[in-house]
Coordinates of C-alpha atoms and ligand atoms in Angstrom, one line a residue:
M37 CA 24.4 158.3 204.7
V38 CA 28.2 157.8 204.5
G39 CA 28.4 154.3 206.0
P40 CA 29.1 153.3 209.5
T41 CA 30.9 155.8 211.7
D42 CA 30.9 156.6 215.4
A43 CA 30.7 160.1 216.7
S44 CA 34.3 160.9 215.9
G45 CA 33.9 159.6 212.3
V46 CA 35.9 156.4 213.0
P47 CA 34.4 153.4 211.2
P48 CA 34.3 150.2 213.1
A49 CA 35.9 147.4 211.1
H50 CA 34.1 144.3 212.3
P51 CA 31.1 143.3 210.3
T52 CA 28.7 143.0 213.2
A53 CA 29.0 146.7 213.7
W54 CA 27.6 147.4 210.3
S55 CA 23.9 147.3 209.7
A56 CA 22.7 145.5 206.6
E57 CA 21.7 148.9 205.2
Q58 CA 25.2 150.3 205.6
I59 CA 26.7 147.2 204.0
R60 CA 24.3 147.6 201.1
H61 CA 25.1 151.3 200.7
V62 CA 28.9 150.8 200.5
G63 CA 28.5 147.5 198.6
Y64 CA 26.3 149.1 195.9
R65 CA 28.7 152.0 195.5
T66 CA 31.5 149.4 195.1
M67 CA 29.5 147.6 192.5
D68 CA 28.9 150.9 190.7
L69 CA 32.7 151.4 190.5
I70 CA 33.1 148.0 189.1
A71 CA 30.4 148.5 186.5
E72 CA 31.7 151.9 185.5
Y73 CA 35.3 150.6 185.3
L74 CA 34.5 147.5 183.2
S75 CA 32.0 149.1 180.8
A76 CA 34.3 152.1 180.1
L77 CA 37.4 149.9 179.6
P78 CA 37.4 149.5 175.8
S79 CA 36.9 153.3 175.2
G80 CA 39.8 154.3 177.4
P81 CA 43.6 154.0 176.9
V82 CA 45.0 150.5 177.2
F83 CA 47.6 151.8 179.6
R84 CA 48.6 155.1 181.0
P85 CA 51.5 155.5 183.5
V86 CA 50.7 156.6 187.0
P87 CA 51.5 160.4 187.1
P88 CA 54.6 161.0 189.1
S89 CA 52.7 163.4 191.5
L90 CA 50.3 160.6 192.3
S91 CA 52.9 157.8 192.7
A92 CA 54.9 160.1 194.9
R93 CA 51.9 160.9 197.0
L94 CA 50.9 157.2 197.3
L95 CA 54.4 156.3 198.4
A96 CA 54.6 159.1 200.9
T97 CA 51.3 158.6 202.6
P98 CA 51.9 157.3 206.1
M99 CA 49.7 154.7 207.8
P100 CA 46.6 156.6 208.7
E101 CA 46.3 157.5 212.4
S102 CA 42.6 158.0 212.3
G103 CA 39.9 156.3 210.2
T104 CA 38.1 157.4 207.1
A105 CA 34.4 157.2 206.2
P106 CA 33.8 154.4 203.5
D107 CA 32.4 156.9 201.0
T108 CA 35.5 159.1 201.2
L109 CA 37.7 156.0 200.9
L110 CA 35.8 154.8 197.8
D111 CA 36.2 158.3 196.3
Q112 CA 39.9 158.0 196.8
I113 CA 39.9 154.6 195.1
A114 CA 37.9 156.0 192.2
T115 CA 40.3 158.9 191.6
D116 CA 43.7 157.4 192.5
I117 CA 43.5 153.7 191.7
M118 CA 40.9 152.8 189.2
P119 CA 42.2 155.1 186.3
Y120 CA 45.6 153.4 186.4
P121 CA 45.3 149.7 185.7
F122 CA 48.0 147.7 184.0
G123 CA 45.8 147.2 180.9
N124 CA 44.6 143.6 181.0
G125 CA 40.9 143.6 180.6
H126 CA 41.3 146.0 177.6
P127 CA 40.6 144.3 174.2
R128 CA 43.8 145.7 172.8
F129 CA 46.0 144.5 175.6
S130 CA 48.1 141.5 174.5
G131 CA 51.1 141.6 176.8
W132 CA 52.6 138.7 178.7
V133 CA 49.9 136.1 179.5
R134 CA 47.1 138.1 180.9
S135 CA 43.4 137.8 180.5
P136 CA 40.5 140.0 181.4
P137 CA 38.7 139.0 184.6
A138 CA 35.6 136.7 184.3
V139 CA 32.9 138.9 185.8
M140 CA 31.4 136.1 187.9
G141 CA 34.9 135.5 189.2
I142 CA 35.0 139.1 190.4
F143 CA 31.8 138.7 192.4
A144 CA 32.8 135.3 193.7
E145 CA 36.0 136.8 195.0
T146 CA 34.0 139.3 197.0
L147 CA 31.7 136.6 198.3
A148 CA 34.7 134.4 199.3
S149 CA 36.1 137.4 201.3
A150 CA 32.8 137.8 203.1
L151 CA 32.9 134.1 204.1
N152 CA 36.6 134.5 204.9
P153 CA 37.4 130.8 205.6
S154 CA 40.8 129.4 205.8
V155 CA 40.7 126.5 203.3
A156 CA 43.6 124.7 205.0
G157 CA 41.0 122.0 205.6
G158 CA 37.9 121.2 207.7
N159 CA 34.3 120.3 207.2
H160 CA 33.0 123.5 205.6
A161 CA 31.7 124.2 202.1
A162 CA 34.8 125.9 200.7
V163 CA 36.8 122.7 201.1
Y164 CA 34.3 120.7 199.0
V165 CA 34.2 123.5 196.4
E166 CA 38.0 123.3 196.1
H167 CA 37.9 119.5 195.8
E168 CA 35.2 119.8 193.1
V169 CA 37.3 122.3 191.1
V170 CA 40.4 120.1 191.5
G171 CA 38.4 117.1 190.3
W172 CA 37.2 119.0 187.2
F173 CA 40.8 119.9 186.2
A174 CA 42.0 116.3 186.9
E175 CA 39.3 115.0 184.6
L176 CA 40.0 117.6 181.9
L177 CA 43.7 116.9 181.9
G178 CA 43.5 113.1 182.2
F179 CA 44.6 112.8 185.8
P180 CA 43.1 110.0 188.0
A181 CA 40.5 111.0 190.6
T182 CA 42.9 109.9 193.3
A183 CA 45.4 112.6 192.3
A184 CA 46.2 115.3 194.9
G185 CA 45.6 118.9 193.8
H186 CA 44.9 122.3 195.2
L187 CA 44.8 125.9 194.3
V188 CA 47.9 128.1 194.6
T189 CA 48.8 131.6 193.7
G190 CA 49.9 130.7 190.2
G191 CA 52.3 128.8 188.0
S192 CA 55.3 129.6 190.1
A193 CA 53.8 128.2 193.3
A194 CA 52.5 125.2 191.3
A195 CA 56.0 124.5 190.1
L196 CA 57.6 124.9 193.5
T197 CA 54.9 122.6 195.1
A198 CA 55.2 119.9 192.4
L199 CA 59.0 120.0 192.3
G200 CA 59.2 119.7 196.0
V201 CA 57.4 116.4 195.8
A202 CA 59.6 115.4 192.9
R203 CA 62.7 116.1 194.9
H204 CA 61.3 114.2 197.9
V205 CA 60.6 111.1 195.7
A206 CA 63.9 111.2 193.8
A207 CA 65.8 111.6 197.1
A208 CA 63.9 108.7 198.7
R209 CA 64.8 106.4 195.8
A210 CA 68.4 107.4 196.3
G211 CA 68.1 106.4 199.9
I212 CA 68.0 110.0 201.2
D213 CA 65.3 111.2 203.6
V214 CA 65.4 114.8 202.3
R215 CA 63.1 116.1 205.0
A216 CA 65.4 114.8 207.8
E217 CA 68.7 115.3 206.1
G218 CA 68.2 118.2 203.7
V219 CA 70.3 118.4 200.6
Q220 CA 73.6 119.4 202.2
G221 CA 75.9 116.4 202.3
A222 CA 73.5 114.3 200.3
G223 CA 76.4 112.8 198.5
T224 CA 74.8 113.2 195.1
T225 CA 74.1 116.1 192.8
F226 CA 70.4 116.7 192.2
T227 CA 69.7 117.7 188.6
A228 CA 66.7 118.9 186.6
Y229 CA 66.0 119.3 182.9
Q230 CA 64.2 121.9 180.9
T231 CA 64.8 124.0 177.8
A232 CA 65.9 127.6 177.7
E233 CA 62.3 128.3 176.7
G234 CA 61.0 126.8 180.0
H235 CA 59.6 129.4 182.3
A236 CA 62.0 131.1 184.7
C237 CA 59.7 130.1 187.7
H238 CA 61.2 126.6 187.5
R239 CA 64.7 127.8 188.0
K240 CA 63.5 129.9 191.0
A241 CA 61.8 126.9 192.4
L242 CA 64.8 124.6 191.9
E243 CA 67.1 127.1 193.5
L244 CA 64.8 127.2 196.6
L245 CA 64.9 123.4 196.6
G246 CA 68.7 123.4 196.9
L247 CA 69.8 123.1 193.2
G248 CA 72.1 125.6 191.7
A249 CA 71.7 127.0 188.2
R250 CA 74.5 124.7 187.1
D251 CA 72.4 121.7 188.1
I252 CA 69.7 122.6 185.7
R253 CA 70.4 121.1 182.3
L254 CA 69.1 123.2 179.4
I255 CA 68.1 120.7 176.8
D256 CA 68.4 121.7 173.1
T257 CA 65.3 122.6 171.1
D258 CA 64.2 122.1 167.5
A259 CA 63.3 124.8 165.0
E260 CA 59.9 125.2 166.8
L261 CA 61.7 125.8 170.1
R262 CA 60.4 122.4 171.4
M263 CA 62.5 120.1 173.6
L264 CA 64.5 117.5 171.6
P265 CA 63.7 114.2 173.2
A266 CA 67.0 112.6 172.1
A267 CA 69.0 115.4 173.7
L268 CA 67.0 114.9 176.9
D269 CA 67.7 111.2 176.9
A270 CA 71.4 111.7 176.3
A271 CA 71.6 114.3 179.2
L272 CA 69.8 111.9 181.6
E273 CA 72.0 109.0 180.6
R274 CA 75.1 111.1 181.2
D275 CA 74.0 112.3 184.6
I276 CA 72.8 109.0 185.8
R277 CA 76.1 107.4 184.8
A278 CA 77.9 110.2 186.7
G279 CA 76.0 109.4 189.9
C280 CA 73.7 112.4 189.8
T281 CA 70.1 112.1 191.0
P282 CA 67.7 113.6 188.4
I283 CA 64.7 115.0 190.3
A284 CA 62.5 116.1 187.4
V285 CA 62.1 116.8 183.7
I286 CA 60.1 120.0 183.2
A287 CA 58.3 120.1 179.9
S288 CA 56.2 123.0 178.6
A289 CA 52.6 122.8 177.4
G290 CA 52.7 126.2 175.9
T291 CA 55.9 128.2 176.3
V292 CA 55.6 131.8 177.4
N293 CA 57.6 133.1 174.4
V294 CA 56.0 131.4 171.4
G295 CA 53.4 129.0 172.8
A296 CA 55.4 125.9 171.8
I297 CA 54.3 122.6 173.2
D298 CA 57.1 120.1 173.9
P299 CA 56.6 116.6 172.5
L300 CA 55.0 115.4 175.7
D301 CA 54.5 111.8 174.6
A302 CA 58.1 111.2 173.7
I303 CA 59.3 113.0 176.8
A304 CA 56.9 110.9 179.0
D305 CA 58.3 107.7 177.4
I306 CA 61.8 108.8 178.4
C307 CA 60.8 109.7 181.9
A308 CA 59.0 106.4 182.3
A309 CA 62.0 104.4 181.0
R310 CA 64.5 106.3 183.2
G311 CA 62.2 106.5 186.3
V312 CA 62.3 110.3 186.4
W313 CA 59.5 112.6 187.5
L314 CA 57.7 114.5 184.7
H315 CA 56.3 117.9 185.5
V316 CA 54.4 119.7 182.8
D317 CA 54.1 123.4 182.9
G318 CA 50.6 124.0 181.5
A319 CA 50.2 127.4 183.2
Y320 CA 49.4 129.0 180.0
G321 CA 48.6 126.3 177.4
A322 CA 46.8 123.5 179.2
P323 CA 43.3 124.9 178.7
A324 CA 43.8 124.7 174.9
I325 CA 43.1 121.0 175.4
L326 CA 39.5 122.1 174.9
S327 CA 40.3 123.1 171.3
A328 CA 40.2 120.3 168.7
R329 CA 43.4 121.9 167.2
Y330 CA 45.4 121.2 170.4
A331 CA 43.6 118.3 172.0
A332 CA 46.0 115.6 170.6
A333 CA 49.2 117.5 171.4
L334 CA 48.0 118.1 175.0
A335 CA 46.4 114.6 175.5
P336 CA 49.7 113.3 177.0
L337 CA 49.3 115.8 179.9
G338 CA 47.7 112.9 181.7
R339 CA 51.0 111.0 181.6
A340 CA 52.8 113.6 183.7
D341 CA 53.5 113.1 187.4
S342 CA 52.5 116.7 188.0
V343 CA 51.0 119.5 186.1
G344 CA 50.6 123.2 186.8
V345 CA 47.7 125.1 185.2
D346 CA 46.7 128.7 185.8
P347 CA 43.0 129.5 185.8
H348 CA 44.1 133.1 186.1
K349 CA 45.5 132.9 182.6
W350 CA 43.5 131.3 179.8
M351 CA 40.5 130.6 182.0
Y352 CA 40.1 134.3 182.7
V353 CA 39.7 133.8 186.4
P354 CA 40.7 137.0 188.4
I355 CA 44.3 136.9 189.6
E356 CA 45.5 135.0 191.7
A357 CA 44.4 131.4 190.8
G358 CA 46.9 128.7 190.0
L359 CA 46.3 125.0 190.3
V360 CA 48.7 122.1 190.9
L361 CA 47.9 118.4 190.3
I362 CA 50.1 115.7 191.6
K363 CA 49.3 112.1 190.5
D364 CA 50.8 110.4 193.6
A365 CA 48.8 111.8 196.5
V366 CA 50.7 109.7 199.0
A367 CA 54.0 111.2 197.9
A368 CA 52.6 114.7 198.0
R369 CA 51.5 114.2 201.6
A370 CA 54.8 112.6 202.5
A371 CA 56.6 115.6 201.1
Y372 CA 54.7 118.2 203.0
S373 CA 52.6 116.9 205.9
L374 CA 53.6 118.4 209.2
V375 CA 50.9 118.5 211.8
P376 CA 51.8 119.7 215.2
P377 CA 49.3 119.1 218.0
Y378 CA 47.6 122.5 217.6
L379 CA 46.9 121.7 214.0
R380 CA 45.5 118.2 214.5
T381 CA 43.5 117.3 211.4
D382 CA 42.6 113.6 212.0
G383 CA 39.4 112.1 213.3
D384 CA 35.9 113.5 213.3
A385 CA 35.8 113.5 209.5
H386 CA 32.1 114.2 209.4
G387 CA 32.1 116.7 212.2
V388 CA 34.9 119.2 212.1
G389 CA 37.8 117.5 210.3
G390 CA 36.5 116.9 206.9
P391 CA 38.6 115.2 204.2
P392 CA 42.4 115.2 204.3
W393 CA 43.6 118.7 204.8
F394 CA 45.0 120.7 201.8
S395 CA 47.6 122.1 204.1
E396 CA 49.2 118.6 204.4
F397 CA 49.8 118.6 200.6
G398 CA 51.5 121.9 200.1
L399 CA 53.2 125.0 201.5
Q400 CA 50.4 127.0 202.8
Q401 CA 48.7 126.6 206.2
T402 CA 46.1 129.4 206.1
R403 CA 44.6 129.3 202.6
G404 CA 42.2 131.6 200.9
F405 CA 38.9 130.6 199.3
R406 CA 40.4 130.9 195.7
A407 CA 38.2 128.0 194.6
L408 CA 35.0 130.0 194.6
K409 CA 36.1 132.4 191.8
V410 CA 37.3 129.4 189.7
W411 CA 34.1 127.5 190.4
A412 CA 31.9 130.5 189.6
S413 CA 33.8 131.3 186.4
L414 CA 33.6 127.7 185.2
T415 CA 30.0 127.2 186.3
H416 CA 29.0 130.4 184.6
L417 CA 30.6 129.8 181.2
G418 CA 30.7 126.0 181.2
I419 CA 33.0 123.9 179.0
E420 CA 31.2 125.2 175.9
G421 CA 31.8 128.8 176.9
Y422 CA 35.5 128.2 177.5
R423 CA 35.9 126.3 174.3
A424 CA 34.3 129.1 172.3
A425 CA 36.5 131.7 174.1
I426 CA 39.7 129.8 173.5
E427 CA 38.8 129.2 169.9
H428 CA 38.1 132.9 169.5
D429 CA 41.6 133.8 170.9
L430 CA 43.2 131.2 168.6
A431 CA 41.4 132.6 165.6
L432 CA 42.4 136.1 166.4
A433 CA 46.0 135.1 166.7
D434 CA 45.7 133.6 163.2
A435 CA 44.2 136.9 162.0
L436 CA 47.1 138.8 163.5
A437 CA 49.6 136.4 162.0
A438 CA 48.0 136.9 158.6
L439 CA 48.2 140.6 158.8
V440 CA 51.8 140.5 159.9
R441 CA 52.7 138.1 157.0
A442 CA 51.0 140.5 154.6
A443 CA 53.0 143.5 155.8
P444 CA 56.2 144.1 153.8
D445 CA 58.0 145.7 156.7
L446 CA 57.1 143.2 159.4
E447 CA 58.6 139.7 159.9
I448 CA 56.8 137.0 161.9
W449 CA 58.4 134.3 164.1
D450 CA 57.4 131.1 162.5
P451 CA 56.1 128.5 163.5
R452 CA 54.1 130.1 166.1
G453 CA 51.9 128.3 168.7
L454 CA 48.6 128.7 170.6
S455 CA 47.5 132.3 170.8
I456 CA 50.9 134.0 170.7
V457 CA 52.3 135.9 167.7
C458 CA 55.8 137.2 167.8
F459 CA 56.9 139.7 165.1
R460 CA 59.2 142.5 164.4
Y461 CA 59.6 145.6 162.4
V462 CA 62.3 145.1 159.8
G463 CA 61.7 148.3 157.7
D464 CA 63.2 148.3 154.2
G465 CA 66.2 146.1 155.0
R466 CA 68.7 148.9 155.6
L467 CA 69.1 148.3 159.3
D468 CA 71.4 145.6 160.6
A469 CA 70.5 143.1 163.3
P470 CA 71.6 145.0 166.4
E471 CA 69.9 148.2 165.1
L472 CA 66.7 146.2 164.5
D473 CA 66.8 144.9 168.0
A474 CA 67.1 148.4 169.5
L475 CA 64.5 149.6 167.1
N476 CA 62.0 146.9 168.1
R477 CA 62.6 147.5 171.8
A478 CA 61.9 151.2 171.2
V479 CA 58.8 150.3 169.2
C480 CA 57.5 148.2 172.1
T481 CA 58.0 151.0 174.6
E482 CA 56.4 153.5 172.3
L483 CA 53.4 151.3 171.7
Q484 CA 52.9 150.5 175.4
R485 CA 53.1 154.2 176.4
G486 CA 51.0 155.3 173.5
G487 CA 47.8 153.8 175.1
E488 CA 46.3 152.4 171.9
V489 CA 47.7 148.9 172.0
F490 CA 49.9 146.9 174.4
P491 CA 52.2 144.1 173.2
T492 CA 55.3 143.1 175.1
S493 CA 58.7 142.0 173.7
T494 CA 60.9 139.1 173.9
V495 CA 64.2 137.7 172.5
L496 CA 64.1 134.6 170.2
R497 CA 67.3 133.0 169.1
G498 CA 69.1 136.3 170.1
R499 CA 66.8 138.7 168.2
T500 CA 64.2 141.1 169.7
Y501 CA 60.6 140.6 168.8
L502 CA 57.3 142.2 169.7
R503 CA 55.1 139.6 171.3
S504 CA 51.3 139.5 171.5
C505 CA 49.4 136.9 173.4
L506 CA 45.8 137.0 172.3
M507 CA 43.6 136.3 175.4
H508 CA 40.5 138.4 175.3
P509 CA 37.3 137.0 174.0
G510 CA 36.0 140.5 173.5
A511 CA 38.8 141.5 171.1
T512 CA 38.0 141.8 167.4
P513 CA 39.9 141.7 164.1
R514 CA 39.8 145.5 164.2
D515 CA 41.8 145.5 167.4
V516 CA 44.6 143.4 165.9
E517 CA 44.5 145.6 162.8
R518 CA 45.2 148.6 165.0
L519 CA 48.1 146.7 166.6
V520 CA 49.7 146.1 163.2
R521 CA 49.1 149.6 162.0
A522 CA 50.5 151.1 165.2
A523 CA 53.6 148.8 165.1
R524 CA 54.3 149.8 161.5
T525 CA 53.8 153.4 162.1
A526 CA 56.1 153.5 165.2
G527 CA 58.6 151.4 163.3
M528 CA 58.7 153.7 160.4
R529 CA 58.9 156.8 162.5
L530 CA 61.6 155.5 164.7
A531 CA 63.6 154.1 161.8
G532 CA 63.7 157.6 160.4
I533 CA 62.0 156.5 157.2
W534 CA 58.6 158.0 158.1
G535 CA 57.2 159.6 155.0
E536 CA 59.0 157.5 152.5
R537 CA 56.0 155.1 152.5
A538 CA 52.4 155.8 153.3
L539 CA 50.4 153.2 155.1
Ligands
PLP1256 C1 54.3 129.3 180.6 C2 54.3 129.9 182.0 N1 54.7 129.1 183.1 C3 54.7 129.6 184.3 C4 54.3 130.9 184.6 C5 54.4 131.4 186.0 O1 53.1 131.6 186.4 P1 52.7 132.7 187.5 O2 53.1 134.0 187.0 O3 51.2 132.5 187.6 O4 53.4 132.3 188.8 C6 53.9 131.7 183.5 C7 53.6 133.1 183.8 O5 53.4 133.9 182.9 C8 53.9 131.2 182.2 O6 53.5 131.9 181.2

C-alpha cells in the first residue's frame, strides 16, 4: 500500500479522497521519520553542508508535471532533506539563538495543519487557544489582562507590529493622523532610540515605518554593553527641543551578542517622564524571568508599552513562533484595524464572530494556528519544566565560562549574561589584534564545518569572538568540554603553533 493514487498514480490532494487507513499509513511513516531523526540526532554530526550535487539537483528540479506517490515522496525527504539540517536540535549546537524543538510542539504543529483554520478571528477553538496563550504570557511578563497580544512569526514581526503602534500613538500626539497622512510631509522628524547592541530587526522595522537610519539614535552603553540611561535622557532632551517626535525607545531584555539586559527600570522612568513609548525586545531573554537569578532584572518588563518574546527561542517551540504584547489594546486596534465589508467582524459574537479579531491588531489577515504548538509545549512542560530547562541552560553557560577562564589560550568576554558565552582564542600572545580577529573567524568556520560543535561568531567592541548560546536542555558538561577542546585545537593549528603545546 503506497497511499492514495488513482489508476495513473496521481495522488488526490484533498483529504476527503484519502481513507483513514491511507492517512494512517503515510502518517505513521512520517512519525517514523521524525522518531528516527530525533533519536539519531546526538550521534550524528552537528552540521554537514549540503553536497553540491544535491543542492544543484534541488535547485534545478522543475515544478513536477505529474504527481508522486506519498511513499516515494517520503523516501525523497528521508534521503535529500532529513540528513542536512542546520544543527539546532543537536546538543552541541550553540549558534545564534536556536533551540531544539519541543516534541509536543512538533505534533501540535501537525495537528494545527490538519485543522487548518485561519486565526484571523472567529468563534472557533483556535482563537481561544491563542487568547489563552497570550494571557499566560501577559501574566508571566507583568502585563494587564486587557493588553492586546498575538502570535507572529518571530521577534522581527513583533518589533514591526509594536513599533507600528508606537509610531501611530506618537504621531497622534503630535497632531498627525499617520494612517491618513503617512510620514511624508509630516513636518517633524520621527526618531527612535536603541543601543548598537539592539537587534538589527528594529532598524529594519523602523525603516519600513518611514524612519531612516539617521533617525535612529544609537545610545551609548556601559562596560556591560547595557544602555546608559543618562545618555538616553540627554538624546531625548536634545531631540524634543529640536522639534523631533520620538516614537519609541527600544530596550533589550537579553541582547543577541552577550545576553545583556538594559536597565529597564531606569529606562522606563525616563520614558514615563518624557511620554515616550517603551518597547522591550525580550525575544531571547524574557523567559529567563522564570529563573530566580534574572527575575528582578526582568520584573520591569511589565512597565513597557510593548514587549516581543519568542517562544521559538528559549521556550523551545518549533519555529516559527513569536509573540507581541501591547499594553494599550485600543491604540493597537486604532493603528491596524481595517475592515472592508467582506471582512466584517462585528456582531454575532457568540455565533460566528467571536472576540475582537486578531487581524484588527496587526499586519496579517489570514493567520496560522501557531498557538497550538505554543500551548502544547507549555502545557506539556509546565512552568516548572521550563524553569528547570532554563536553569539548566544557565548552569551550562556557567560551566562553559569556567572552562574558558581556566584555559590559558582562551579569553572570555566579561561580564557575560544569560546563557551566552563569548570567547576567543588568543594563543600565546604573539598575534596582534587583527591577526587574532582573522584567526577566530577561521576557527569559527572550521568548527562549524567540522561537525563536532557549532558556535557562531560576533564582534564586540571591534574584536571578533566565538559566541555560544546554550539553549539545549539535553546538552551536558561533556558537550561544552568538547567545544572548548575543539576551539583550542583549531586555534592552535590555525595559529601555526600546533605541537608546541599538548592539550
Ligand atoms: C535579541 C533578539 N531580538 C530579536 C530577534 C529577531 O527575532 P526573529 O529572528 O525571531 O525575527 C532575535 C533573533 O535572533 C534576537 O536574538
